[in-house]
Amino acid sequence: MVDVEKVLDEAGLANPKVREYVRYWAELTGASQVEVVDAADDARLIREALDAGELLPAGEGRYYSRSYHKDTARSEERTIVATNDPKDKGVYNNWRPASEMRPLLEDKMRGASVGKTMYVIPYLMAPPGNELATWATGVQVTDTRTVVLHMIRMSRVGVGYLENLEDPDQFVRAVHVTGDLENHGQGTPEDKRYFVTVADERTILHFGSSYGGNALLGKIAHGLRQAAYDGWASKKFLAEQYMLIGIHDKETGKDYHICGGFPSASGKTNLAMMLAPDALGDRYHVSFYGDDIAWLWVNEEDGRLYGMNPEYGVFGVAKDTNEGTNPTALASVGEGTQVIFTNVAYNPDTQEVWWEGRTPQPPADVSGWLDWKGNPIADREPGDDSPWSHPNSRFTTTLDNVPNIAEDYNAAAGVPIDAIIFGGRTRDREPLIRAIHDLAEGVYDGLTLGAEATFAAEGVDGQLRYDPMSNRPFMAYGEGDYAAHYLKIVGAAKEQPIFAHVNWFQRDPEDGHFLWPGYRDNLRPLLWLLQLKNGEVKGRETAVGIVPTEDELNLVGVDIPAKDLETILSINVPRWHQEIANREEHLAQFERLPEEIWEAHRRVAAALAEADD
Ligand code: OXD
Ligand code: MN
């Protein structure tokens, strides 16, 4: 029997509520040891993980881990939001009663950590001192050391974050038990995995995976699902799957901040980490705050909307990250960064890593190279061109490693938000950028956000898989209530942020080439948006928003054919009609959708009907 009290005393963990919580789960899971973790333990834990073979060296100060091959991604079907109020059921939150989920998860976790260490990770999902810090404090317990190492990179970790809680009970209880990965029946009717957020009890119970998206409870379960629920329940804030960047205009000395949501595979991390294009670099500096989560609130002193990234690191998709698409990401995972790569290809002889899109071709000399499952590439049958790395392989690195990290990323105050953008991957309908007239239309645009269905199973080609606010997997309560809350929070700001929809992915209908160069050049439409907000340009009104005129967009140093430019700055009305009909059906699913959103929908539909004439 572990002497939990002694361990907690030695760690200086005095909060009686935290002690009770740790004791309870240590007993229930049957853990053989308990250890309280601080970020300062990282080097020792890395050494232990290397000794145990859980990590492998990937060059100086870089590490490699391989996960169980059926445990490589988030599982939306197994993810549940539970509460005690059936009114919290939404379309996407897989709502279940708390009274059903708690005992079920306790049963799964009972005795599941026998022989293992239970690590106790006190964490903070906010810059220290931030006004939302009360909702940002949590204690994760986990039976997996690599999860601890990832948590240290992705959140602020240490017992100190539990001191000064006004209410000793105000911390999120985040319980993670991996269990026996080889016997969870992943993806079968006997699937034993459950990822449950008991939102109104501020308790997260995740069983059956050590993949980051399921196991780093500070990030997705707390930083998004739990925080979204807390923000609504407290009426104080929003928690969104948004990137957050700063733009400094060296000529005027002004600073701007833009945040925004994009469904997965729509380039959010690349946008968040972008640098100004060379031709504009003398005037503008782009700084990075975060690539995945932003919490937003109104600062009562100046009445402006503020935002902050609650995370401390980047859990980025490795695929297609290279010098062209995202040089800052590559610099963030260089020697000495203490980065952890997961499920990329690895060469134990040279300690190199590689992933699809890192270079145009894989290494020509395959000797020593192992694919993400650990199988030698040299042993492959001729013609076997399966990927070397898993498509969801990742790098995990702290914010300090990002070369253009904003100087004030750690500041308690957060930053004022000038613009909120939504973007999907749309081949033909969405222009490069369209500014949206008002808040209700902005929320309407977010609710109808989506990614184009792929040719495979996901739906009709060209039709969107809707991903409201890019939050579909993280919705914590009903979508109608969510929209009302969003309208209230942002509506309370004295200076309204400007909303816009962006699309970097329009293609030529004939030969399929991308019409816009993307990446660093994406700064150009964002600068136009800020100018529009400042009244420096007027743009051109269309039925679905304001688009830049050709001469308003700063195109110095970019070469784009006139025909392509014309297409990306215009609206394809027939395609929009198709889309509007789908939207009606999509929105009708949401209970209690505010009338303002329906009005915005009708306004856009009516403007489009006129545009036809
Ligand atoms: C995600 C992530 O799964 O950010 O969305 O990792
Ligand atoms: Mn994400």
PDB file of C-alpha atoms in Angstrom, residues 373-527:
ATOM      1  CA  LYS A 373       5.451   0.915 -36.411  1.00  0.00           C
ATOM      2  CA  GLY A 374       9.131   0.061 -36.034  1.00  0.00           C
ATOM      3  CA  ASN A 375       9.382  -2.084 -39.169  1.00  0.00           C
ATOM      4  CA  PRO A 376      12.556  -1.742 -41.286  1.00  0.00           C
ATOM      5  CA  ILE A 377      11.919   0.097 -44.560  1.00  0.00           C
ATOM      6  CA  ALA A 378      14.629  -2.073 -46.150  1.00  0.00           C
ATOM      7  CA  ASP A 379      12.462  -5.170 -45.595  1.00  0.00           C
ATOM      8  CA  ARG A 380       9.474  -3.805 -47.498  1.00  0.00           C
ATOM      9  CA  GLU A 381       8.112  -5.705 -50.465  1.00  0.00           C
ATOM     10  CA  PRO A 382       8.767  -3.968 -53.800  1.00  0.00           C
ATOM     11  CA  GLY A 383       5.872  -1.612 -54.546  1.00  0.00           C
ATOM     12  CA  ASP A 384       4.966  -1.152 -50.883  1.00  0.00           C
ATOM     13  CA  ASP A 385       4.606   2.600 -50.720  1.00  0.00           C
ATOM     14  CA  SER A 386       2.714   2.871 -47.443  1.00  0.00           C
ATOM     15  CA  PRO A 387       3.694   5.985 -45.484  1.00  0.00           C
ATOM     16  CA  TRP A 388       6.844   5.850 -43.372  1.00  0.00           C
ATOM     17  CA  SER A 389       5.267   7.993 -40.696  1.00  0.00           C
ATOM     18  CA  HIS A 390       1.702   7.979 -39.387  1.00  0.00           C
ATOM     19  CA  PRO A 391      -0.403  10.769 -40.982  1.00  0.00           C
ATOM     20  CA  ASN A 392      -1.159  12.023 -37.456  1.00  0.00           C
ATOM     21  CA  SER A 393       2.450  11.842 -36.269  1.00  0.00           C
ATOM     22  CA  ARG A 394       3.329  14.762 -34.017  1.00  0.00           C
ATOM     23  CA  PHE A 395       5.987  16.967 -32.521  1.00  0.00           C
ATOM     24  CA  THR A 396       5.600  18.357 -29.029  1.00  0.00           C
ATOM     25  CA  THR A 397       7.662  21.397 -28.121  1.00  0.00           C
ATOM     26  CA  THR A 398       7.298  24.343 -25.741  1.00  0.00           C
ATOM     27  CA  LEU A 399       6.339  27.872 -26.807  1.00  0.00           C
ATOM     28  CA  ASP A 400       9.787  29.211 -25.831  1.00  0.00           C
ATOM     29  CA  ASN A 401      11.258  27.222 -28.694  1.00  0.00           C
ATOM     30  CA  VAL A 402       9.221  29.038 -31.348  1.00  0.00           C
ATOM     31  CA  PRO A 403      11.565  31.670 -32.846  1.00  0.00           C
ATOM     32  CA  ASN A 404       8.857  34.301 -33.377  1.00  0.00           C
ATOM     33  CA  ILE A 405       7.071  33.734 -30.073  1.00  0.00           C
ATOM     34  CA  ALA A 406       5.426  36.996 -28.959  1.00  0.00           C
ATOM     35  CA  GLU A 407       7.382  38.813 -26.283  1.00  0.00           C
ATOM     36  CA  ASP A 408       4.254  39.094 -24.136  1.00  0.00           C
ATOM     37  CA  TYR A 409       2.907  35.556 -24.615  1.00  0.00           C
ATOM     38  CA  ASN A 410       3.282  34.915 -20.908  1.00  0.00           C
ATOM     39  CA  ALA A 411       1.771  38.227 -19.800  1.00  0.00           C
ATOM     40  CA  ALA A 412      -1.110  37.945 -17.361  1.00  0.00           C
ATOM     41  CA  ALA A 413      -3.242  40.492 -19.188  1.00  0.00           C
ATOM     42  CA  GLY A 414      -3.652  38.614 -22.476  1.00  0.00           C
ATOM     43  CA  VAL A 415      -3.953  40.698 -25.659  1.00  0.00           C
ATOM     44  CA  PRO A 416      -6.773  42.782 -27.195  1.00  0.00           C
ATOM     45  CA  ILE A 417      -8.376  41.072 -30.175  1.00  0.00           C
ATOM     46  CA  ASP A 418      -8.840  43.073 -33.382  1.00  0.00           C
ATOM     47  CA  ALA A 419     -10.154  40.378 -35.669  1.00  0.00           C
ATOM     48  CA  ILE A 420     -11.658  36.895 -35.579  1.00  0.00           C
ATOM     49  CA  ILE A 421     -11.347  34.793 -38.700  1.00  0.00           C
ATOM     50  CA  PHE A 422     -12.830  31.485 -39.774  1.00  0.00           C
ATOM     51  CA  GLY A 423     -11.470  29.435 -42.603  1.00  0.00           C
ATOM     52  CA  GLY A 424     -12.020  26.134 -44.238  1.00  0.00           C
ATOM     53  CA  ARG A 425     -10.575  24.302 -47.152  1.00  0.00           C
ATOM     54  CA  THR A 426     -12.888  25.112 -50.036  1.00  0.00           C
ATOM     55  CA  ARG A 427     -12.052  24.466 -53.639  1.00  0.00           C
ATOM     56  CA  ASP A 428     -14.317  26.897 -55.433  1.00  0.00           C
ATOM     57  CA  ARG A 429     -16.872  28.878 -53.480  1.00  0.00           C
ATOM     58  CA  GLU A 430     -15.138  30.888 -50.815  1.00  0.00           C
ATOM     59  CA  PRO A 431     -13.081  33.924 -51.886  1.00  0.00           C
ATOM     60  CA  LEU A 432      -9.615  34.595 -50.489  1.00  0.00           C
ATOM     61  CA  ILE A 433     -11.166  36.744 -47.781  1.00  0.00           C
ATOM     62  CA  ARG A 434     -14.576  38.250 -47.138  1.00  0.00           C
ATOM     63  CA  ALA A 435     -15.118  40.559 -44.219  1.00  0.00           C
ATOM     64  CA  ILE A 436     -18.357  40.024 -42.381  1.00  0.00           C
ATOM     65  CA  HIS A 437     -20.690  42.859 -41.474  1.00  0.00           C
ATOM     66  CA  ASP A 438     -21.471  42.248 -37.836  1.00  0.00           C
ATOM     67  CA  LEU A 439     -21.253  39.938 -34.864  1.00  0.00           C
ATOM     68  CA  ALA A 440     -24.387  37.910 -35.635  1.00  0.00           C
ATOM     69  CA  GLU A 441     -23.168  37.252 -39.183  1.00  0.00           C
ATOM     70  CA  GLY A 442     -19.776  36.364 -37.747  1.00  0.00           C
ATOM     71  CA  VAL A 443     -21.274  33.779 -35.411  1.00  0.00           C
ATOM     72  CA  TYR A 444     -23.480  32.548 -38.259  1.00  0.00           C
ATOM     73  CA  ASP A 445     -20.386  32.131 -40.395  1.00  0.00           C
ATOM     74  CA  GLY A 446     -18.623  30.228 -37.622  1.00  0.00           C
ATOM     75  CA  LEU A 447     -21.577  27.927 -37.086  1.00  0.00           C
ATOM     76  CA  THR A 448     -21.618  27.050 -40.774  1.00  0.00           C
ATOM     77  CA  LEU A 449     -17.879  26.482 -40.964  1.00  0.00           C
ATOM     78  CA  GLY A 450     -16.816  23.238 -42.516  1.00  0.00           C
ATOM     79  CA  ALA A 451     -14.242  21.324 -44.402  1.00  0.00           C
ATOM     80  CA  GLU A 452     -14.947  19.976 -47.828  1.00  0.00           C
ATOM     81  CA  ALA A 453     -15.818  16.289 -47.825  1.00  0.00           C
ATOM     82  CA  THR A 454     -13.079  14.193 -49.308  1.00  0.00           C
ATOM     83  CA  PHE A 455     -13.700  11.815 -52.172  1.00  0.00           C
ATOM     84  CA  ALA A 456     -13.726   8.920 -49.766  1.00  0.00           C
ATOM     85  CA  ALA A 457     -16.446   8.069 -47.324  1.00  0.00           C
ATOM     86  CA  GLU A 458     -17.180  11.358 -45.701  1.00  0.00           C
ATOM     87  CA  GLY A 459     -19.982  12.688 -47.903  1.00  0.00           C
ATOM     88  CA  VAL A 460     -20.935  14.189 -51.191  1.00  0.00           C
ATOM     89  CA  ASP A 461     -18.028  15.683 -53.040  1.00  0.00           C
ATOM     90  CA  GLY A 462     -17.937  19.467 -52.626  1.00  0.00           C
ATOM     91  CA  GLN A 463     -20.386  19.429 -49.743  1.00  0.00           C
ATOM     92  CA  LEU A 464     -19.130  20.578 -46.391  1.00  0.00           C
ATOM     93  CA  ARG A 465     -18.739  18.433 -43.319  1.00  0.00           C
ATOM     94  CA  TYR A 466     -19.908  21.122 -40.939  1.00  0.00           C
ATOM     95  CA  ASP A 467     -17.635  21.839 -38.039  1.00  0.00           C
ATOM     96  CA  PRO A 468     -19.281  24.676 -36.106  1.00  0.00           C
ATOM     97  CA  MET A 469     -16.644  27.162 -34.964  1.00  0.00           C
ATOM     98  CA  SER A 470     -14.103  24.360 -35.649  1.00  0.00           C
ATOM     99  CA  ASN A 471     -15.378  23.078 -32.319  1.00  0.00           C
ATOM    100  CA  ARG A 472     -17.390  20.070 -33.425  1.00  0.00           C
ATOM    101  CA  PRO A 473     -15.250  17.583 -31.453  1.00  0.00           C
ATOM    102  CA  PHE A 474     -15.114  19.891 -28.431  1.00  0.00           C
ATOM    103  CA  MET A 475     -18.694  21.118 -28.115  1.00  0.00           C
ATOM    104  CA  ALA A 476     -19.575  20.880 -24.428  1.00  0.00           C
ATOM    105  CA  TYR A 477     -23.221  21.971 -24.423  1.00  0.00           C
ATOM    106  CA  GLY A 478     -26.016  22.700 -26.904  1.00  0.00           C
ATOM    107  CA  GLU A 479     -25.079  24.615 -30.057  1.00  0.00           C
ATOM    108  CA  GLY A 480     -28.005  27.063 -29.730  1.00  0.00           C
ATOM    109  CA  ASP A 481     -26.926  27.991 -26.195  1.00  0.00           C
ATOM    110  CA  TYR A 482     -23.351  28.192 -27.423  1.00  0.00           C
ATOM    111  CA  ALA A 483     -24.334  30.731 -30.113  1.00  0.00           C
ATOM    112  CA  ALA A 484     -26.259  32.811 -27.574  1.00  0.00           C
ATOM    113  CA  HIS A 485     -23.299  32.801 -25.190  1.00  0.00           C
ATOM    114  CA  TYR A 486     -20.885  33.814 -27.964  1.00  0.00           C
ATOM    115  CA  LEU A 487     -23.150  36.700 -28.963  1.00  0.00           C
ATOM    116  CA  LYS A 488     -23.273  37.858 -25.341  1.00  0.00           C
ATOM    117  CA  ILE A 489     -19.564  37.654 -24.598  1.00  0.00           C
ATOM    118  CA  VAL A 490     -18.310  39.306 -27.772  1.00  0.00           C
ATOM    119  CA  GLY A 491     -21.342  41.614 -27.916  1.00  0.00           C
ATOM    120  CA  ALA A 492     -20.314  43.091 -24.567  1.00  0.00           C
ATOM    121  CA  ALA A 493     -17.052  44.457 -26.019  1.00  0.00           C
ATOM    122  CA  LYS A 494     -17.118  48.214 -26.583  1.00  0.00           C
ATOM    123  CA  GLU A 495     -14.877  47.923 -29.612  1.00  0.00           C
ATOM    124  CA  GLN A 496     -16.091  45.052 -31.769  1.00  0.00           C
ATOM    125  CA  PRO A 497     -13.520  42.823 -33.442  1.00  0.00           C
ATOM    126  CA  ILE A 498     -13.997  42.504 -37.192  1.00  0.00           C
ATOM    127  CA  PHE A 499     -14.989  39.025 -38.424  1.00  0.00           C
ATOM    128  CA  ALA A 500     -13.878  37.485 -41.699  1.00  0.00           C
ATOM    129  CA  HIS A 501     -13.890  34.210 -43.562  1.00  0.00           C
ATOM    130  CA  VAL A 502     -10.678  33.222 -45.332  1.00  0.00           C
ATOM    131  CA  ASN A 503      -9.852  30.505 -47.835  1.00  0.00           C
ATOM    132  CA  TRP A 504      -6.333  29.798 -49.049  1.00  0.00           C
ATOM    133  CA  PHE A 505      -7.352  26.768 -51.060  1.00  0.00           C
ATOM    134  CA  GLN A 506      -9.279  27.801 -54.187  1.00  0.00           C
ATOM    135  CA  ARG A 507      -8.295  25.780 -57.199  1.00  0.00           C
ATOM    136  CA  ASP A 508      -8.435  26.323 -60.907  1.00  0.00           C
ATOM    137  CA  PRO A 509     -11.445  24.357 -62.200  1.00  0.00           C
ATOM    138  CA  GLU A 510      -9.506  23.192 -65.242  1.00  0.00           C
ATOM    139  CA  ASP A 511      -6.053  22.119 -64.112  1.00  0.00           C
ATOM    140  CA  GLY A 512      -6.593  22.118 -60.333  1.00  0.00           C
ATOM    141  CA  HIS A 513      -3.669  24.398 -59.420  1.00  0.00           C
ATOM    142  CA  PHE A 514      -4.017  26.474 -56.256  1.00  0.00           C
ATOM    143  CA  LEU A 515      -4.998  30.023 -57.183  1.00  0.00           C
ATOM    144  CA  TRP A 516      -3.310  31.639 -54.174  1.00  0.00           C
ATOM    145  CA  PRO A 517       0.270  30.908 -53.035  1.00  0.00           C
ATOM    146  CA  GLY A 518      -0.734  30.624 -49.359  1.00  0.00           C
ATOM    147  CA  TYR A 519       1.636  30.268 -46.383  1.00  0.00           C
ATOM    148  CA  ARG A 520       3.511  33.516 -45.711  1.00  0.00           C
ATOM    149  CA  ASP A 521       1.459  35.367 -48.332  1.00  0.00           C
ATOM    150  CA  ASN A 522      -1.634  34.797 -46.200  1.00  0.00           C
ATOM    151  CA  LEU A 523      -0.515  37.854 -44.267  1.00  0.00           C
ATOM    152  CA  ARG A 524      -1.618  40.027 -47.212  1.00  0.00           C
ATOM    153  CA  PRO A 525      -5.401  39.489 -46.907  1.00  0.00           C
ATOM    154  CA  LEU A 526      -5.095  39.815 -43.120  1.00  0.00           C
ATOM    155  CA  LEU A 527      -3.438  43.222 -43.503  1.00  0.00           C
TER     156      LEU A 527
END
